[in-house]
mmCIF file of C-alpha atoms in Angstrom:
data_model
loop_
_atom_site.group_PDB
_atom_site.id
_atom_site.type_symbol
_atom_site.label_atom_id
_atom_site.label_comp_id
_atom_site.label_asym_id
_atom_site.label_seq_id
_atom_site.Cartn_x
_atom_site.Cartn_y
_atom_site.Cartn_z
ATOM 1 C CA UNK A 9 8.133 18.741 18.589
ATOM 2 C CA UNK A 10 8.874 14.916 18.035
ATOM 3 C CA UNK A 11 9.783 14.477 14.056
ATOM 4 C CA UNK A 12 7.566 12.636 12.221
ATOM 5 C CA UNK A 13 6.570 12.642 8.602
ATOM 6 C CA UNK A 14 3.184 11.134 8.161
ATOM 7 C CA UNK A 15 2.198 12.556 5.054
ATOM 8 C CA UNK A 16 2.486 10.464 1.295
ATOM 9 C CA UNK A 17 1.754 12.833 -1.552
ATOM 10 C CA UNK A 18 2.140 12.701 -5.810
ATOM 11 C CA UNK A 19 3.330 14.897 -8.322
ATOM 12 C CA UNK A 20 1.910 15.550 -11.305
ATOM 13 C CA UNK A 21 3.712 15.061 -14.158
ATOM 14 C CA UNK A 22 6.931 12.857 -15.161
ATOM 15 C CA UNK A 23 9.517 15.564 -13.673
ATOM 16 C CA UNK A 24 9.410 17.622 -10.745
ATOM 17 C CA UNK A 25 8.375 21.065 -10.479
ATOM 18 C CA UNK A 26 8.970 23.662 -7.907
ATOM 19 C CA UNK A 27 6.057 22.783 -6.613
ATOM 20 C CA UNK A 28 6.948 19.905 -6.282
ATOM 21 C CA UNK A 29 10.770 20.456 -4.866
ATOM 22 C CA UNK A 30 8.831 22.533 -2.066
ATOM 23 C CA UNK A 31 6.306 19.687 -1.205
ATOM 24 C CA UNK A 32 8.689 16.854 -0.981
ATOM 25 C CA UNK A 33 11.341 19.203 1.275
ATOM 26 C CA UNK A 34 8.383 19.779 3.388
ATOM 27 C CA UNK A 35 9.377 17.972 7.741
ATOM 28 C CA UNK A 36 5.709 16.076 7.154
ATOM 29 C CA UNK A 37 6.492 14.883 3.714
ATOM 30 C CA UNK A 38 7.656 11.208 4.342
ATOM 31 C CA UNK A 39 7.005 9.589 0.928
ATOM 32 C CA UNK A 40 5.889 9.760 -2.284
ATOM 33 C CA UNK A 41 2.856 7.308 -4.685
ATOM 34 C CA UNK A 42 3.759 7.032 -8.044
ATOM 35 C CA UNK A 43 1.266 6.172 -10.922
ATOM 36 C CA UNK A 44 1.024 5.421 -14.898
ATOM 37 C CA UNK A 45 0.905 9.024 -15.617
ATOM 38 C CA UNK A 46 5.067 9.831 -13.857
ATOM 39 C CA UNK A 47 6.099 7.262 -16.043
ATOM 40 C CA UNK A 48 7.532 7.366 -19.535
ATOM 41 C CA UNK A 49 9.988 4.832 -19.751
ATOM 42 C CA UNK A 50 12.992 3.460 -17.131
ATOM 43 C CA UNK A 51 15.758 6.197 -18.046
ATOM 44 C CA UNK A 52 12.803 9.049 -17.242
ATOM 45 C CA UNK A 53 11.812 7.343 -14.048
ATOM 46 C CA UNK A 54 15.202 5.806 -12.687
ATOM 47 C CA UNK A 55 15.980 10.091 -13.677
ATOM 48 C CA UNK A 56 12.952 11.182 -11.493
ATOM 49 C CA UNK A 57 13.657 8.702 -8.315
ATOM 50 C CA UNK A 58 17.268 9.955 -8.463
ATOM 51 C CA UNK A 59 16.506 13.578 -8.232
ATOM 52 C CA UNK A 60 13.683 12.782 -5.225
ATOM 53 C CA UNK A 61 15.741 11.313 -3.243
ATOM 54 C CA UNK A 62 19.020 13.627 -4.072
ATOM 55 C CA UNK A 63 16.245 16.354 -2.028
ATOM 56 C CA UNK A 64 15.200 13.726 0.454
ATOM 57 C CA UNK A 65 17.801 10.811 0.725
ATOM 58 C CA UNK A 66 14.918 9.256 3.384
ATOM 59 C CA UNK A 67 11.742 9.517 1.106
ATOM 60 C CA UNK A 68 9.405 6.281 0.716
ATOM 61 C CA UNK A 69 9.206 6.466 -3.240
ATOM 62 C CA UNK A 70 5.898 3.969 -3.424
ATOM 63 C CA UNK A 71 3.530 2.664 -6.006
ATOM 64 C CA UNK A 72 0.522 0.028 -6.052
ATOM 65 C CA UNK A 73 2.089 -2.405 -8.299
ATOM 66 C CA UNK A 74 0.384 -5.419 -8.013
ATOM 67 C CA UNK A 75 -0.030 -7.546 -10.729
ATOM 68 C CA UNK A 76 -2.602 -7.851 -13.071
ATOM 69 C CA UNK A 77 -4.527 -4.632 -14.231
ATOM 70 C CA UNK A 78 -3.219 -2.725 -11.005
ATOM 71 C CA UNK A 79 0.425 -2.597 -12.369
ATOM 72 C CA UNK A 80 1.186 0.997 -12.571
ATOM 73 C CA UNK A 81 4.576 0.343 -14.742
ATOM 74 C CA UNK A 82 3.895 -1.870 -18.102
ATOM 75 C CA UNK A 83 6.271 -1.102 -20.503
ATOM 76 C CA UNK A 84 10.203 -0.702 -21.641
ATOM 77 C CA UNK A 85 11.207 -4.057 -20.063
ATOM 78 C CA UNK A 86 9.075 -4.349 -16.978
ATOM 79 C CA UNK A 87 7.453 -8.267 -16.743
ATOM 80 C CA UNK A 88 3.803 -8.212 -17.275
ATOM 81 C CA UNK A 89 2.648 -9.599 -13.988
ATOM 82 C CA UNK A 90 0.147 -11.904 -13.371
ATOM 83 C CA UNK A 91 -3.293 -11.468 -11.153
ATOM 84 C CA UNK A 92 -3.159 -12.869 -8.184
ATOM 85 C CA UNK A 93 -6.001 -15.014 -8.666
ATOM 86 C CA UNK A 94 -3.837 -17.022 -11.172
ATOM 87 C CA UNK A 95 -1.569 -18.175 -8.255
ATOM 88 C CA UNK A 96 -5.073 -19.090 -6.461
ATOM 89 C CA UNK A 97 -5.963 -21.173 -9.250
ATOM 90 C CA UNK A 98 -2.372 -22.554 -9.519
ATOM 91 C CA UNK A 99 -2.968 -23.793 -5.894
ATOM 92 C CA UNK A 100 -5.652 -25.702 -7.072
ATOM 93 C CA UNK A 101 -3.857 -27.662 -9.166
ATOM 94 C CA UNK A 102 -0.597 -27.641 -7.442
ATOM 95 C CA UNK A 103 -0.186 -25.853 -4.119
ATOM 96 C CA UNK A 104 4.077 -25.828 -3.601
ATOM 97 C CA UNK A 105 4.204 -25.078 -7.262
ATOM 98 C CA UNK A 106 1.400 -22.198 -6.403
ATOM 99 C CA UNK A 107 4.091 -20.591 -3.500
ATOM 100 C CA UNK A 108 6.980 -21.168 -5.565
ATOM 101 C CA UNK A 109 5.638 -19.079 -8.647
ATOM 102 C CA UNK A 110 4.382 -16.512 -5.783
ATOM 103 C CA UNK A 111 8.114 -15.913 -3.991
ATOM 104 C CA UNK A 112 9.103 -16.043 -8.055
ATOM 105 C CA UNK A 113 6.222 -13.139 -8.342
ATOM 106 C CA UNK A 114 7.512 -11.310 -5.713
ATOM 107 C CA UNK A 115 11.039 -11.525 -6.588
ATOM 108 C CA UNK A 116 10.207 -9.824 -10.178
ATOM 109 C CA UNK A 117 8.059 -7.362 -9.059
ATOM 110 C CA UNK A 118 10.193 -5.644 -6.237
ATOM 111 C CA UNK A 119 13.878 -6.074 -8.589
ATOM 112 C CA UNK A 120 12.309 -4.597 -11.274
ATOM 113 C CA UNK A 121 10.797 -1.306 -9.206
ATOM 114 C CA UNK A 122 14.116 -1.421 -7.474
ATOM 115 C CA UNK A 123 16.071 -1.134 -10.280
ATOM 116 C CA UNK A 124 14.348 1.739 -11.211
ATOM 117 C CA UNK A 125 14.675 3.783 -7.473
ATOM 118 C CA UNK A 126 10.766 2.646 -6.121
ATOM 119 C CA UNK A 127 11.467 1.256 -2.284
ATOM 120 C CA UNK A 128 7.742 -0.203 -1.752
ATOM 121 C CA UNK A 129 5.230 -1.434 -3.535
ATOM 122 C CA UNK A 130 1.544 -2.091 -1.828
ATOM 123 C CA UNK A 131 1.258 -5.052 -2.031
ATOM 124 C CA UNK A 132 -0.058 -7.793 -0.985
ATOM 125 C CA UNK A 133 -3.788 -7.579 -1.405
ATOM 126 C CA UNK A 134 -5.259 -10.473 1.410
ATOM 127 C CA UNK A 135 -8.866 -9.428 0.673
ATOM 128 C CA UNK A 136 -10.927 -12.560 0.113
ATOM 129 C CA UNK A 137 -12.187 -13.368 -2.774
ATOM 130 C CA UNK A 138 -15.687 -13.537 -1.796
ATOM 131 C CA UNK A 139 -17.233 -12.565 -5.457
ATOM 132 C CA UNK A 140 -19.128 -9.411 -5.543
ATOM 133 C CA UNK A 141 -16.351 -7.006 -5.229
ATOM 134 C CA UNK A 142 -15.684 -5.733 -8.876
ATOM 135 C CA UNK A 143 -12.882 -3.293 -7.078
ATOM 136 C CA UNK A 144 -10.860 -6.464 -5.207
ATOM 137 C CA UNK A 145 -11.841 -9.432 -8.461
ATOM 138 C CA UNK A 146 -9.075 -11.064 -9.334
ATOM 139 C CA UNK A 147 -6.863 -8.869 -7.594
ATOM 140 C CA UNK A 148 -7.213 -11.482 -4.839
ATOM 141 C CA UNK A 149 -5.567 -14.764 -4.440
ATOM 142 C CA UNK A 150 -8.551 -16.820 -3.495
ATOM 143 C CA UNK A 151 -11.611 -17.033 -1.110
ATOM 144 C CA UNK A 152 -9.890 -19.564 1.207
ATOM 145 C CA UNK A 153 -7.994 -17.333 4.035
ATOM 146 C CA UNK A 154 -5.551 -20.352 4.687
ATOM 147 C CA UNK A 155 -4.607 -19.985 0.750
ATOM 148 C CA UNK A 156 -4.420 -16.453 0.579
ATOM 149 C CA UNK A 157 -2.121 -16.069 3.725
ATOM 150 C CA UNK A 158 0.091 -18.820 2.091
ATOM 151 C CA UNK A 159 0.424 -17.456 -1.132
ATOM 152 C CA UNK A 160 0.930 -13.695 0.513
ATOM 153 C CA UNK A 161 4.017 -14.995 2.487
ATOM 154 C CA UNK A 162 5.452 -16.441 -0.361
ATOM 155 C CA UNK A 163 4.668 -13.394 -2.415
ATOM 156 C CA UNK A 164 6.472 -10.970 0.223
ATOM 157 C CA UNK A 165 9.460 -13.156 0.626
ATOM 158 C CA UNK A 166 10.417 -12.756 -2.906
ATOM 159 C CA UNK A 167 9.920 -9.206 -2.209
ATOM 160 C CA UNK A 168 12.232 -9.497 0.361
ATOM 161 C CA UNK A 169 14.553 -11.587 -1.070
ATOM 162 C CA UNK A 170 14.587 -8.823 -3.617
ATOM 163 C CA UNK A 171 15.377 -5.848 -0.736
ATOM 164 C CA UNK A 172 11.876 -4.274 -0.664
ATOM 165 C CA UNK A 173 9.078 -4.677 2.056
ATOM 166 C CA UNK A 174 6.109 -4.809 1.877
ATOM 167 C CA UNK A 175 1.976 -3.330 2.720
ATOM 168 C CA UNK A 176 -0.658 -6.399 3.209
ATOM 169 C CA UNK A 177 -4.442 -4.678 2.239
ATOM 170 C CA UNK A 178 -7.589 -3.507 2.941
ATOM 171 C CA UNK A 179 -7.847 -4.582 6.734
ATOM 172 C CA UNK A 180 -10.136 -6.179 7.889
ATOM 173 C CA UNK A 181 -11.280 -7.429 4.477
ATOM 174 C CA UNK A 182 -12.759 -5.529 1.451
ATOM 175 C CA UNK A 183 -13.564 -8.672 -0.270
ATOM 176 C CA UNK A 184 -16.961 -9.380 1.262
ATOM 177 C CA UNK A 185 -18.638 -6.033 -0.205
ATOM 178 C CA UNK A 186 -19.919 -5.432 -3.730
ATOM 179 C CA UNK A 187 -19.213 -1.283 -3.183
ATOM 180 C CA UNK A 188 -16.307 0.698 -4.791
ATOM 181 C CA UNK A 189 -14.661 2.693 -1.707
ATOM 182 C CA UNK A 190 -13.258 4.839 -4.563
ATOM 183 C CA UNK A 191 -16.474 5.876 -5.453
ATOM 184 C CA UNK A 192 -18.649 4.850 -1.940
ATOM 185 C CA UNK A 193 -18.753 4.329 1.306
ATOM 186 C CA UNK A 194 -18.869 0.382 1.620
ATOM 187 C CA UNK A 195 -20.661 -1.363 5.029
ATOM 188 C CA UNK A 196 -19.704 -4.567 6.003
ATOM 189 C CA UNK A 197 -22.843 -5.919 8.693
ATOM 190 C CA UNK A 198 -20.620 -9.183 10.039
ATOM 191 C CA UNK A 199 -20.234 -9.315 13.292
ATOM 192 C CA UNK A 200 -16.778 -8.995 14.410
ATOM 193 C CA UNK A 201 -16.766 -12.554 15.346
ATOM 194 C CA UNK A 202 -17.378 -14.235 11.651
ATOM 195 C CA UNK A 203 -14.692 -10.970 10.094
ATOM 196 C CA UNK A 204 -11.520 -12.425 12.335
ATOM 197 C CA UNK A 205 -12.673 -15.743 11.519
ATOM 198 C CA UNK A 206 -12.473 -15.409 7.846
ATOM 199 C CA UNK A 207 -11.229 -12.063 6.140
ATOM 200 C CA UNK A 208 -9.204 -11.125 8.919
ATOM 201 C CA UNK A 209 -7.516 -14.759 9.809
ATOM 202 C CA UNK A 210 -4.397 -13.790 7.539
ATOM 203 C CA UNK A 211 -2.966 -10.667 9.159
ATOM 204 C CA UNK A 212 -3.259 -12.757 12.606
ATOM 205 C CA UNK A 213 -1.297 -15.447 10.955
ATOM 206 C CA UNK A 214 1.218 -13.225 9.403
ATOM 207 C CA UNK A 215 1.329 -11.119 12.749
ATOM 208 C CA UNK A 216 5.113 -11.660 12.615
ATOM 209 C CA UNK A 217 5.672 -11.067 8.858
ATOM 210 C CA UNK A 218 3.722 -8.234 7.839
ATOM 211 C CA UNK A 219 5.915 -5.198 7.380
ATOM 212 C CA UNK A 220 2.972 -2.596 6.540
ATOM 213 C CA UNK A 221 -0.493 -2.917 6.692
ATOM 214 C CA UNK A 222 -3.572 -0.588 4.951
ATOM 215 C CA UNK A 223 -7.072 -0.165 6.543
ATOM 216 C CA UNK A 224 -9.911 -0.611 4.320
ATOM 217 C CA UNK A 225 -12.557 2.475 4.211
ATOM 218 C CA UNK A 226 -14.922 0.081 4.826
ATOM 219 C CA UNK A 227 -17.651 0.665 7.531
ATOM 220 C CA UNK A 228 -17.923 -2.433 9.653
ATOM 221 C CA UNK A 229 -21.398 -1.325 12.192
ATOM 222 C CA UNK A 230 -21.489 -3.899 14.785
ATOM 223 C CA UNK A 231 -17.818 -3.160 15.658
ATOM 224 C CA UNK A 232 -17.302 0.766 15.228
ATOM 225 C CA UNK A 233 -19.231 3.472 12.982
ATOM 226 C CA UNK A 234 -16.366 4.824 11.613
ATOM 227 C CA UNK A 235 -13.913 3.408 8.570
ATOM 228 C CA UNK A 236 -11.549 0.657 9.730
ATOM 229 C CA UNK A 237 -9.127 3.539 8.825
ATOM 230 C CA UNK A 238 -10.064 5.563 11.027
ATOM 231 C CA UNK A 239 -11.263 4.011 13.724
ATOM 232 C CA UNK A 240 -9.052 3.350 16.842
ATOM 233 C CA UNK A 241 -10.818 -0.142 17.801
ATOM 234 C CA UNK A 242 -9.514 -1.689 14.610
ATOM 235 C CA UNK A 243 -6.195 -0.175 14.553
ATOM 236 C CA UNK A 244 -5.164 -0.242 18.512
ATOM 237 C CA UNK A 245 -7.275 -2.339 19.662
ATOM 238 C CA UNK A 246 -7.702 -5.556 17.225
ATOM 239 C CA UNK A 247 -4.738 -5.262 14.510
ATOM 240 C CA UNK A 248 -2.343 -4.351 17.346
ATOM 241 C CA UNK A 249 -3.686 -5.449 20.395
ATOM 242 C CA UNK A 250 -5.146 -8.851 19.884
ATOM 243 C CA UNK A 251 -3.482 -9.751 16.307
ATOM 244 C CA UNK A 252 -0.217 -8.686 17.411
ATOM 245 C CA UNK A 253 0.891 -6.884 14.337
ATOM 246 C CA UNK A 254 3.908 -4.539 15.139
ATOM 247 C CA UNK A 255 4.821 -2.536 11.728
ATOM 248 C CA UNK A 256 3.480 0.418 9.964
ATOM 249 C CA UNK A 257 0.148 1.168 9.052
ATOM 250 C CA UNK A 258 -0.605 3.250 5.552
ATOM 251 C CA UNK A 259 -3.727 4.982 5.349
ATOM 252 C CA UNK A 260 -5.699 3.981 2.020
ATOM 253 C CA UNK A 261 -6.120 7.308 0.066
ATOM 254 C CA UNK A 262 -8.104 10.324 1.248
ATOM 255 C CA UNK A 263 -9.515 11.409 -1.211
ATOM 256 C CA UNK A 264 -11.867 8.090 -2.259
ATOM 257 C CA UNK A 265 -15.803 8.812 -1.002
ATOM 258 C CA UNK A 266 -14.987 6.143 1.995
ATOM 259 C CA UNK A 267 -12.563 8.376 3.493
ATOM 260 C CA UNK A 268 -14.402 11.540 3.246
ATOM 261 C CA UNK A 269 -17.397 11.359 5.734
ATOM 262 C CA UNK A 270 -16.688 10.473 9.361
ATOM 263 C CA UNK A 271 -19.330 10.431 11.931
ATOM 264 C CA UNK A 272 -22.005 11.869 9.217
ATOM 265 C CA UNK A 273 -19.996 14.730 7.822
ATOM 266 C CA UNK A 274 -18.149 15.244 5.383
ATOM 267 C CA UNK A 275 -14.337 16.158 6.429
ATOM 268 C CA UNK A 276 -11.457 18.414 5.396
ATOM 269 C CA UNK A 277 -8.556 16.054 3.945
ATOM 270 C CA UNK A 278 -6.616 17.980 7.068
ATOM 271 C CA UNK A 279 -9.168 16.547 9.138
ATOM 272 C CA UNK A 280 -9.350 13.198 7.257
ATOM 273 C CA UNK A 281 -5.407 12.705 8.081
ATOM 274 C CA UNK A 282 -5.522 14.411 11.657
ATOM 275 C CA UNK A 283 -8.396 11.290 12.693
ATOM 276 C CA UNK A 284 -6.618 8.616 10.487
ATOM 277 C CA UNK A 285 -3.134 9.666 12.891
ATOM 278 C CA UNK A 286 -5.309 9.818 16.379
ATOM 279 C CA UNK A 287 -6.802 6.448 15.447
ATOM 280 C CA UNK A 288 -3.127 4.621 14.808
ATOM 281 C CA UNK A 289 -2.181 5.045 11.156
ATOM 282 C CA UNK A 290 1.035 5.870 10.913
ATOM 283 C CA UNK A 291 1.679 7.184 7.752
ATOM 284 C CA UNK A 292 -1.644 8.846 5.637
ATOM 285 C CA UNK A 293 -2.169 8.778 1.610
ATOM 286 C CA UNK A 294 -3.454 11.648 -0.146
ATOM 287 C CA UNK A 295 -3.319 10.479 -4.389
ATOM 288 C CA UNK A 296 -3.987 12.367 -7.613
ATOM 289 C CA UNK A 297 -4.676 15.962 -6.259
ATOM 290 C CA UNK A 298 -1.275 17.497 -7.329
ATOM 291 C CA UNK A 299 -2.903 17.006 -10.833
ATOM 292 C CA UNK A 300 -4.581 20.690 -11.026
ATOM 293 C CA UNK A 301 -1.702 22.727 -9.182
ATOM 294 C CA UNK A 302 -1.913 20.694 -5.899
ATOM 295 C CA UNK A 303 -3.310 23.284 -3.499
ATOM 296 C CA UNK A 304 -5.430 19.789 -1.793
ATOM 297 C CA UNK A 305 -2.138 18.726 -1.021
ATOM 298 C CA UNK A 306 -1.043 22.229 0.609
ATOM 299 C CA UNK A 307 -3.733 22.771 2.555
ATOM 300 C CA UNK A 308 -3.515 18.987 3.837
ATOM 301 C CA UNK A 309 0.010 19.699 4.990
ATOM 302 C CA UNK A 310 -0.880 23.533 6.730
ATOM 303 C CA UNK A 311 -3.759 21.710 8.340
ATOM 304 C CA UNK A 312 -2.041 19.021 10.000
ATOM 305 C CA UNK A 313 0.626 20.885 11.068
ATOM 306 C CA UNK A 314 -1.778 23.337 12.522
ATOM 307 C CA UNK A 315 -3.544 20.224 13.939
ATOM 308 C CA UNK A 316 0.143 19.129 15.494
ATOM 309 C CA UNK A 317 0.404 22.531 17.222
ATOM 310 C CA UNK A 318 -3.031 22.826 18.816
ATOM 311 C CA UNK A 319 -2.766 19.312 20.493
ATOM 312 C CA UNK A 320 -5.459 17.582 18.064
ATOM 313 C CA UNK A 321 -2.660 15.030 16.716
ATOM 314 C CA UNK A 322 0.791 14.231 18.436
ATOM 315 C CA UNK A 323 3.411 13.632 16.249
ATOM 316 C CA UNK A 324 4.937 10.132 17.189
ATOM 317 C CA UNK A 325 8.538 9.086 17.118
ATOM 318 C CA UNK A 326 7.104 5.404 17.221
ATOM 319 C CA UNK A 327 5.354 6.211 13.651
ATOM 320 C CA UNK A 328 8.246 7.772 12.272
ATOM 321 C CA UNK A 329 10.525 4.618 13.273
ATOM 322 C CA UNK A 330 8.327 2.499 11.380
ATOM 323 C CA UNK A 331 8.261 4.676 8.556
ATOM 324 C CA UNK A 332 12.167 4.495 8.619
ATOM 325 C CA UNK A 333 12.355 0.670 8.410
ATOM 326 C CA UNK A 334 9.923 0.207 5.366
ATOM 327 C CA UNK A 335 13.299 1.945 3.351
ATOM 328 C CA UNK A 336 15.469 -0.482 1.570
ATOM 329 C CA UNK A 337 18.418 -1.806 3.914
ATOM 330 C CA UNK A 338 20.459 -2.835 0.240
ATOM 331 C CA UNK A 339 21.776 -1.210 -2.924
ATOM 332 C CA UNK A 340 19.656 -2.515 -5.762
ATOM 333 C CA UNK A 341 20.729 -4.276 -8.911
ATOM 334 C CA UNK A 342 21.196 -1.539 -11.659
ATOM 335 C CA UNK A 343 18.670 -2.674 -14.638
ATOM 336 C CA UNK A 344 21.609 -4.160 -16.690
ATOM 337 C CA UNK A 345 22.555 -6.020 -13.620
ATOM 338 C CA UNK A 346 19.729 -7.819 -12.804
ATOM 339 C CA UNK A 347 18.928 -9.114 -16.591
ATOM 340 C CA UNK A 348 21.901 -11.212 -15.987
ATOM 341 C CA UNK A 349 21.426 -12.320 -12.360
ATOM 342 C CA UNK A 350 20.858 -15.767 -11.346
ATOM 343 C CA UNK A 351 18.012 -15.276 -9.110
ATOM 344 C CA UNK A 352 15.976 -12.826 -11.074
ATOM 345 C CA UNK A 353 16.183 -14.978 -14.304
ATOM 346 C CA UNK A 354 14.660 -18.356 -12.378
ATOM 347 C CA UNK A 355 12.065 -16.200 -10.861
ATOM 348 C CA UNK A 356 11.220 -15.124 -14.445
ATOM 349 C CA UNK A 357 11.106 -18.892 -15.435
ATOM 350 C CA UNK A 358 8.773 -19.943 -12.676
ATOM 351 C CA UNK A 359 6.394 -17.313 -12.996
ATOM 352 C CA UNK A 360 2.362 -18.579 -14.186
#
């Protein structure tokens, strides 16, 4: 069978456990989502990333670390971040000012994860910011899709600059709909037409930038009845086919409401991962159920390897490649380092 590892799990707590150890060493473990609660300071989680990767050198160590409240890392040194609505209302005022604090942005935010063994952050968010979403706010840059695509590729070229690539979300668009799909399962009723002429515009534009890419579990009727997540017309058909878009696609996490019914019922998170694969995510998320002993996250990983060896998902050496490339090509800057380097200290200055 082809190798691919598909599957991006947590741990509980801010050290591994055997548990833990067994997960990570599992062939469809292929990375790891930290959050607030596996951190303690930088010596505890530089310590943590160390030991992950000393069992799996390849592991995508990730974390949504944004900017603004969704910042997962606050404390002991790391820069505060802005929202990226700021940089929206920099634009404003100044728009090459606006892109230059963005690559600055982007350059803090990846040295600093880097320096502390994270390889990917998800991030950019390119929802509009149409208003009524309390979940997307002023995690967005602005309700202009020119602007937003703008400020996104200056954001992810600081990321670059800094070694670290990078995951544009929710596609299509989130922005548009007041629901939570934490909590919900949000429905978009724009034709496909008006979505790729507004919400959807930036990740045609960035078609030859965007390193990763994360559906929204959104339901968008007039173009399929499932979640853009999992539903092969917006994954094969419009983000690869007719926008072009070449790199990975994340899964948004399985266990939010919006991922858990598909086509009426409600689904197994095996089941949830298996149809997210078949439709053309690459890699799937399942957050915050190692928490009570993690047996969610075992029977995820027995299911879709039981799924692999009945023929209802083919593992994909094309996935796995992409999965490969989101790693770091570079050694990063050890924390001490990069407090004294040149490029880190004027992205500091320019930040809003």
């Amino acid at each position: 069978m082809t190798l691919h590892a598909p599957v991006v799990l947590d741990i509980a707590g801010t050290a591994l456990t055997a548990d833990d150890r067994r997960r990570i060493l599992h062939p469809l473990t292929g990375g790891l989502i930290l959050f607030a609660r596996n951190w303690v300071d930088r010596r505890q989680l530089t310590a943590l990333t160390a030991e992950i990767k000393a069992l799996r050198p390849d592991l995508l160590i990730c974390v949504d670390h944004e900017g603004g409240r969704v910042q997962r890392f606050r404390s002991d040194g790391f820069t505060h971040l802005p929202p990226m609505r700021v940089l929206g209302e920099l634009w404003m005022r100044d728009a090459l000012a606006a892109t230059d604090a963005a690559s600055a942005a982007g350059v803090v935010l990846a040295a600093e994860l880097r320096a502390c063994g994270v390889d990917l952050s998800f991030a950019p968010v390119l929802d509009l910011d149409h208003g009524p979403s309390n979940v997307i706010g002023d995690r967005a840059f602005h309700r202009d899709a020119r602007v937003t695509t703008l400020l996104a590729k200056s954001l992810m070229h600081g990321m670059l600059r800094a070694g670290m690539a990078h995951c544009g979300k929710h596609f299509p668009g989130h922005g548009f709909v007041a629901a939570d799909s934490h909590v919900d399962i949000p429905v978009d009723r724009r034709a496909l037409k008006a979505i790729l002429a507004d919400d959807a515009a930036p990740y045609g534009w960035l078609s030859t930038t965007l390193a990763a890419v994360m559906p929204a579990h959104v339901v968008y009727p007039r173009v399929d009845a499932r979640p853009a997540g999992f539903s092969p017309r917006w994954l094969r058909e419009i983000l690869r086919g007719r926008l072009g878009f070449t790199g990975a696609i994340f899964s948004d996490d399985l266990s939010m409401a919006g991922a858990r019914v598909l086509d009426g019922r409600e689904v197994s998170y095996g089941d949830a991962a298996a149809a997210a694969l078949v439709a053309g995510c690459d890699l799937v998320l399942l957050c915050n159920q190692s928490v009570d002993g993690g047996e969610a996250v075992d029977a995820l990983l027995d299911a879709l390897d039981a799924a692999a060896h009945r023929g209802a998902w083919t593992p994909a050496a094309a996935s796995e490649s992409r999965r490969v490339a989101l790693l770091p090509q570079t050694a990063p800057l050890p924390w001490d380092e990069l407090m004294h380097d040149a490029a880190y200290r004027q992205a500091l200055d320019r930040l809003p």
